[in-house]
Short mmCIF file of C-alpha atoms in Angstrom, two decimals:
data_model
loop_
_atom_site.label_atom_id
_atom_site.label_comp_id
_atom_site.label_asym_id
_atom_site.label_seq_id
_atom_site.Cartn_x
_atom_site.Cartn_y
_atom_site.Cartn_z
CA UNK T 1 -44.28 -25.88 14.97
CA UNK T 2 -42.30 -23.01 16.42
CA UNK T 3 -42.83 -20.63 13.61
CA UNK T 4 -46.68 -21.12 13.63
CA UNK T 5 -46.55 -20.76 17.47
CA UNK T 6 -44.78 -17.53 17.24
CA UNK T 7 -47.26 -16.23 14.58
CA UNK T 8 -50.12 -17.17 16.81
CA UNK T 9 -48.74 -15.15 19.74
CA UNK T 10 -48.07 -12.17 17.44
CA UNK T 11 -44.26 -12.28 17.86
CA UNK T 12 -44.00 -13.02 14.14
CA UNK T 13 -46.02 -11.44 11.27
CA UNK T 14 -47.09 -13.53 8.23
CA UNK T 15 -46.15 -11.71 5.11
CA UNK T 16 -47.25 -14.52 2.70
CA UNK T 17 -47.49 -18.40 2.52
CA UNK T 18 -43.78 -18.83 2.82
CA UNK T 19 -42.58 -15.73 4.62
CA UNK T 20 -42.73 -14.30 8.15
CA UNK T 21 -41.39 -10.94 9.51
CA UNK T 22 -40.16 -9.90 12.87
CA UNK T 23 -42.22 -6.81 14.06
CA UNK T 24 -40.08 -3.82 14.96
CA UNK T 25 -41.48 -3.67 18.38
CA UNK T 26 -40.48 -7.12 19.11
CA UNK T 27 -36.98 -6.63 17.69
CA UNK T 28 -36.41 -3.46 19.93
CA UNK T 29 -37.60 -5.45 22.95
CA UNK T 30 -35.19 -8.28 22.20
CA UNK T 31 -32.29 -5.85 21.99
CA UNK T 32 -33.02 -4.14 25.27
CA UNK T 33 -31.85 -0.69 26.31
CA UNK T 34 -28.59 -0.92 24.18
CA UNK T 35 -29.77 -1.89 20.65
CA UNK T 36 -26.16 -0.86 19.14
CA UNK T 37 -24.46 -3.18 21.78
CA UNK T 38 -22.01 -2.11 24.30
CA UNK T 39 -20.17 1.04 23.18
CA UNK T 40 -16.64 1.61 24.49
CA UNK T 41 -15.90 5.43 23.87
CA UNK T 42 -12.41 5.32 25.39
CA UNK T 43 -9.34 5.34 23.17
CA UNK T 44 -8.05 1.84 22.49
CA UNK T 45 -5.01 1.03 24.63
CA UNK T 46 -2.61 -0.04 21.99
CA UNK T 47 0.95 -1.18 22.87
CA UNK T 48 3.78 1.25 21.90
CA UNK T 49 7.42 0.51 21.34
CA UNK T 50 10.21 3.06 21.33
CA UNK T 51 13.39 2.60 19.45
CA UNK T 52 16.30 4.89 18.70
CA UNK T 53 15.73 7.20 15.78
CA UNK T 54 19.16 6.57 14.13
CA UNK T 55 18.40 2.72 14.30
CA UNK T 56 14.99 3.36 12.47
CA UNK T 57 16.44 5.65 9.84
CA UNK T 58 19.36 3.25 9.22
CA UNK T 59 16.98 0.21 8.87
CA UNK T 60 14.80 2.21 6.58
CA UNK T 61 17.70 3.33 4.40
CA UNK T 62 18.80 -0.15 3.95
CA UNK T 63 15.26 -1.17 2.88
CA UNK T 64 15.32 1.73 0.39
CA UNK T 65 18.57 0.49 -1.17
CA UNK T 66 17.10 -2.98 -1.44
CA UNK T 67 13.99 -1.56 -3.09
CA UNK T 68 16.01 0.43 -5.56
CA UNK T 69 17.96 -2.90 -6.39
CA UNK T 70 14.96 -4.73 -7.15
CA UNK T 71 13.44 -1.78 -9.17
CA UNK T 72 16.64 -1.83 -11.24
CA UNK T 73 16.56 -5.60 -11.74
CA UNK T 74 12.84 -5.27 -12.91
CA UNK T 75 13.51 -2.46 -15.42
CA UNK T 76 16.44 -4.28 -16.91
CA UNK T 77 14.29 -7.42 -17.25
CA UNK T 78 11.40 -5.48 -19.02
CA UNK T 79 13.95 -3.88 -21.26
CA UNK T 80 15.19 -7.41 -22.33
CA UNK T 81 11.80 -9.32 -22.35
CA UNK T 82 8.71 -8.85 -24.51
CA UNK T 83 5.83 -8.56 -22.12
CA UNK T 84 2.43 -8.05 -23.92
CA UNK T 85 -0.20 -5.87 -22.61
CA UNK T 86 -3.29 -7.98 -21.78
CA UNK T 87 -6.42 -7.39 -24.07
CA UNK T 88 -8.31 -6.07 -20.95
CA UNK T 89 -5.13 -3.98 -19.97
CA UNK T 90 -2.71 -4.90 -17.28
CA UNK T 91 0.15 -7.24 -16.66
CA UNK T 92 -0.31 -10.86 -17.05
CA UNK T 93 -0.25 -13.32 -14.07
CA UNK T 94 2.49 -15.50 -15.60
CA UNK T 95 4.58 -12.45 -16.50
CA UNK T 96 4.11 -11.24 -13.06
CA UNK T 97 5.59 -14.48 -11.70
CA UNK T 98 8.53 -14.15 -14.11
CA UNK T 99 9.03 -10.53 -13.04
CA UNK T 100 9.11 -11.56 -9.40
CA UNK T 101 11.81 -13.98 -10.11
CA UNK T 102 13.81 -11.55 -11.97
CA UNK T 103 13.63 -9.00 -9.27
CA UNK T 104 14.53 -11.54 -6.58
CA UNK T 105 11.28 -10.88 -4.61
CA UNK T 106 7.71 -12.22 -4.26
CA UNK T 107 4.84 -11.38 -6.36
CA UNK T 108 3.02 -8.79 -4.14
CA UNK T 109 6.34 -6.77 -4.04
CA UNK T 110 6.76 -7.09 -7.82
CA UNK T 111 3.33 -5.87 -8.31
CA UNK T 112 3.96 -3.02 -5.93
CA UNK T 113 7.30 -2.07 -7.94
CA UNK T 114 5.33 -2.14 -11.26
CA UNK T 115 2.50 0.09 -9.91
CA UNK T 116 5.08 2.56 -8.68
CA UNK T 117 7.20 2.52 -11.91
CA UNK T 118 4.01 3.09 -13.97
CA UNK T 119 2.94 5.94 -11.63
CA UNK T 120 6.36 7.57 -11.97
CA UNK T 121 6.35 7.28 -15.70
CA UNK T 122 9.19 4.92 -15.85
CA UNK T 123 7.28 2.01 -17.40
CA UNK T 124 4.48 2.35 -20.00
CA UNK T 125 2.71 0.53 -22.79
CA UNK T 126 3.82 1.03 -26.35
CA UNK T 127 1.42 2.27 -28.90
CA UNK T 128 2.08 -0.34 -31.53
CA UNK T 129 -0.52 -2.82 -32.84
CA UNK T 130 0.49 -5.44 -30.24
CA UNK T 131 1.24 -3.07 -27.33
CA UNK T 132 3.98 -4.27 -24.82
CA UNK T 133 5.11 -2.90 -21.34
CA UNK T 134 8.52 -1.24 -21.66
CA UNK T 135 10.62 1.12 -19.77
CA UNK T 136 10.06 4.70 -20.92
CA UNK T 137 12.62 7.24 -21.91
CA UNK T 138 12.33 8.75 -18.60
CA UNK T 139 14.25 5.77 -17.30
CA UNK T 140 17.32 6.98 -19.07
CA UNK T 141 17.42 10.22 -17.09
CA UNK T 142 16.14 8.79 -13.71
CA UNK T 143 18.70 5.86 -13.78
CA UNK T 144 21.68 8.28 -13.89
CA UNK T 145 20.78 10.09 -10.61
CA UNK T 146 22.10 9.28 -7.20
CA UNK T 147 20.27 6.69 -5.23
CA UNK T 148 18.67 9.16 -2.77
CA UNK T 149 17.27 11.22 -5.77
CA UNK T 150 15.87 7.97 -7.55
CA UNK T 151 14.25 6.85 -4.41
CA UNK T 152 12.54 10.14 -3.70
CA UNK T 153 10.80 9.91 -7.04
CA UNK T 154 9.56 6.35 -6.19
CA UNK T 155 8.40 7.36 -2.68
CA UNK T 156 6.42 10.29 -3.96
CA UNK T 157 4.80 8.31 -6.76
CA UNK T 158 3.71 5.66 -4.14
CA UNK T 159 2.32 8.12 -1.73
CA UNK T 160 0.09 9.87 -4.41
CA UNK T 161 -0.81 6.52 -6.08
CA UNK T 162 -4.64 6.37 -6.50
CA UNK T 163 -4.47 2.53 -6.50
CA UNK T 164 -4.27 -0.34 -4.12
CA UNK T 165 -1.43 -2.79 -5.11
CA UNK T 166 -2.62 -5.12 -2.40
CA UNK T 167 -5.53 -5.98 -4.46
CA UNK T 168 -3.40 -7.60 -7.17
CA UNK T 169 -4.10 -11.40 -7.18
CA UNK T 170 -7.45 -11.19 -5.73
CA UNK T 171 -10.63 -11.69 -7.71
CA UNK T 172 -12.99 -9.06 -8.73
CA UNK T 173 -16.92 -9.30 -8.56
CA UNK T 174 -16.99 -11.39 -11.73
CA UNK T 175 -14.40 -13.92 -10.37
CA UNK T 176 -11.61 -12.85 -12.65
CA UNK T 177 -8.04 -12.24 -11.09
CA UNK T 178 -7.20 -8.68 -10.65
CA UNK T 179 -3.88 -7.91 -12.41
CA UNK T 180 -1.19 -5.33 -11.97
CA UNK T 181 -1.50 -2.07 -14.13
CA UNK T 182 -5.10 -2.79 -14.85
CA UNK T 183 -8.21 -0.97 -13.87
CA UNK T 184 -8.86 -3.56 -11.03
CA UNK T 185 -6.62 -2.03 -8.29
CA UNK T 186 -7.81 1.55 -9.17
CA UNK T 187 -9.35 3.25 -6.00
CA UNK T 188 -9.45 7.08 -6.07
CA UNK T 189 -9.40 7.40 -2.32
CA UNK T 190 -6.41 5.21 -1.97
CA UNK T 191 -3.89 8.11 -1.74
CA UNK T 192 -5.96 9.79 1.00
CA UNK T 193 -6.26 6.58 2.99
CA UNK T 194 -2.64 5.95 2.68
CA UNK T 195 -1.72 9.42 4.08
CA UNK T 196 -4.24 8.84 6.94
CA UNK T 197 -2.36 5.74 7.98
CA UNK T 198 1.10 7.46 7.77
CA UNK T 199 -0.32 10.42 9.56
CA UNK T 200 -1.20 8.27 12.54
CA UNK T 201 2.28 6.99 12.75
CA UNK T 202 3.56 10.64 12.26
CA UNK T 203 1.61 11.72 15.38
CA UNK T 204 3.83 9.49 17.58
CA UNK T 205 7.24 10.74 18.51
CA UNK T 206 10.23 9.80 16.45
CA UNK T 207 11.14 6.11 16.81
CA UNK T 208 7.93 5.15 18.35
CA UNK T 209 5.80 2.50 16.90
CA UNK T 210 2.35 0.87 17.37
CA UNK T 211 2.48 -2.76 18.36
CA UNK T 212 1.14 -4.20 15.06
CA UNK T 213 -0.81 -3.12 12.07
CA UNK T 214 -3.97 -4.73 13.74
CA UNK T 215 -3.53 -2.31 16.63
CA UNK T 216 -3.07 0.61 14.36
CA UNK T 217 -6.24 -0.45 12.45
CA UNK T 218 -8.08 -0.55 15.82
CA UNK T 219 -6.81 3.05 16.67
CA UNK T 220 -7.84 4.43 13.27
CA UNK T 221 -11.21 2.87 13.42
CA UNK T 222 -11.89 4.41 16.84
CA UNK T 223 -10.75 7.84 15.48
CA UNK T 224 -13.19 7.59 12.40
CA UNK T 225 -15.53 4.57 12.78
CA UNK T 226 -17.60 5.32 9.62
CA UNK T 227 -14.48 5.83 7.33
CA UNK T 228 -12.95 3.33 5.13
CA UNK T 229 -15.37 0.78 3.93
CA UNK T 230 -14.88 -2.94 3.80
CA UNK T 231 -11.21 -2.67 2.96
CA UNK T 232 -10.33 -0.25 5.80
CA UNK T 233 -8.43 -2.78 8.05
CA UNK T 234 -6.73 -4.44 5.11
CA UNK T 235 -5.66 -1.00 3.67
CA UNK T 236 -3.80 -0.29 7.07
CA UNK T 237 -1.92 -3.61 6.72
CA UNK T 238 -1.10 -3.15 3.08
CA UNK T 239 0.11 0.41 3.76
CA UNK T 240 2.58 -0.45 6.55
CA UNK T 241 3.85 -3.54 4.40
CA UNK T 242 4.36 -1.25 1.41
CA UNK T 243 5.93 1.62 3.40
CA UNK T 244 8.25 -0.98 5.02
CA UNK T 245 9.19 -2.39 1.70
CA UNK T 246 10.03 1.06 0.25
CA UNK T 247 11.73 2.32 3.44
CA UNK T 248 9.30 4.82 4.45
CA UNK T 249 8.53 2.75 7.65
CA UNK T 250 11.08 0.77 9.48
CA UNK T 251 10.67 -1.53 12.49
CA UNK T 252 6.91 -0.44 12.36
CA UNK T 253 7.85 3.25 12.97
CA UNK T 254 7.98 6.13 10.60
CA UNK T 255 11.34 6.98 9.43
CA UNK T 256 12.64 10.65 9.29
CA UNK T 257 12.55 10.46 5.49
CA UNK T 258 8.85 9.46 5.92
CA UNK T 259 8.10 12.41 7.93
CA UNK T 260 9.56 14.76 5.36
CA UNK T 261 7.76 12.77 2.63
CA UNK T 262 4.37 13.66 4.42
CA UNK T 263 5.01 17.33 4.26
CA UNK T 264 2.40 18.94 2.00
CA UNK T 265 4.99 21.52 0.73
CA UNK T 266 6.95 18.63 -0.90
CA UNK T 267 4.11 17.43 -3.12
CA UNK T 268 5.30 17.23 -6.73
CA UNK T 269 4.22 19.54 -9.40
CA UNK T 270 1.58 17.89 -11.73
CA UNK T 271 3.36 19.37 -14.76
CA UNK T 272 6.61 17.54 -13.77
CA UNK T 273 5.53 14.20 -12.33
CA UNK T 274 9.22 13.11 -12.03
CA UNK T 275 10.42 15.98 -10.14
CA UNK T 276 11.83 15.05 -6.77
CA UNK T 277 12.04 17.16 -3.51
CA UNK T 278 15.58 17.92 -2.72
CA UNK T 279 14.82 17.81 0.97
CA UNK T 280 13.43 14.36 0.92
CA UNK T 281 16.49 13.00 -1.16
CA UNK T 282 18.89 14.84 1.35
CA UNK T 283 17.07 13.19 4.33
CA UNK T 284 17.51 9.69 2.89
CA UNK T 285 21.22 10.58 1.90
CA UNK T 286 21.83 11.43 5.57
CA UNK T 287 20.66 8.02 6.77
CA UNK T 288 22.43 6.11 4.19
CA UNK T 289 25.66 4.15 5.42
CA UNK T 290 29.02 5.47 4.25
CA UNK T 291 30.10 4.12 0.79
CA UNK T 292 32.77 1.54 1.13
CA UNK T 293 36.00 2.63 -0.72
CA UNK T 294 38.32 -0.27 0.16
CA UNK T 295 38.14 -4.07 -0.01
CA UNK T 296 40.66 -6.70 1.36
CA UNK T 297 41.64 -9.57 -0.92
CA UNK T 298 42.63 -12.68 1.02
CA UNK T 299 44.96 -15.34 -0.33
CA UNK T 300 42.23 -17.29 -1.93
CA UNK T 301 40.91 -14.12 -3.67
#
């Protein structure tokens, strides 16, 4: 047979009665003078799109208001319902579906909201015999603030989140589903990788965006080919999608509020995790539409 013929010619080495091995010299000869394949050292040519900065900021502000609305709906639902903490910790799969319905969104966004609320100390587990997920007393103070201030707290909590909400719904190494608020989505380098994706968008001029998350992933892989691990490209897509839902990214470009968010001087004090940067809140406030003060009632009301 072919295997025996290759062993006889010395192109394969017999290890035992059932195993053969390809000698190193033969492998190098088969690979030729470029054993690592063709390496392209030039920067990937990714498409760029330029939009007006006010359009990007206005779209992001609208997304921020919508994210706050879903956050409020989810907090009110948690205050009414009894959501038990799983024995293994975390938020149950069925409960997540109910939470998504209550917040008028899909399950990945509901998981993102839960993760951010927990990181901002707005949701926590009770210390009773049968622990439940409930809003914390911090919610009472946070909920009375203006929209831009409340958003700043959530955006800062998301940026520093050492977890990957995109993993919720997948299965771990044992085949069990990864649930929100459990140890499954925890990834200590997540905040660093999240900043890396946003920094790549911040390097572009205001209003400029990369063609797609896949193009952005190719650009980041070219800058640091050995960084990121198996979830490198997926993390880019998750970060862009989450930032868009929160209002940090709009129309695939970084908003002005997003640029302020990345400023290292605005990182919160660890002793006061709910403190919000005033400049960040003011930046969003400038992009928010003027509040409507008058309505017109027609004849049919």
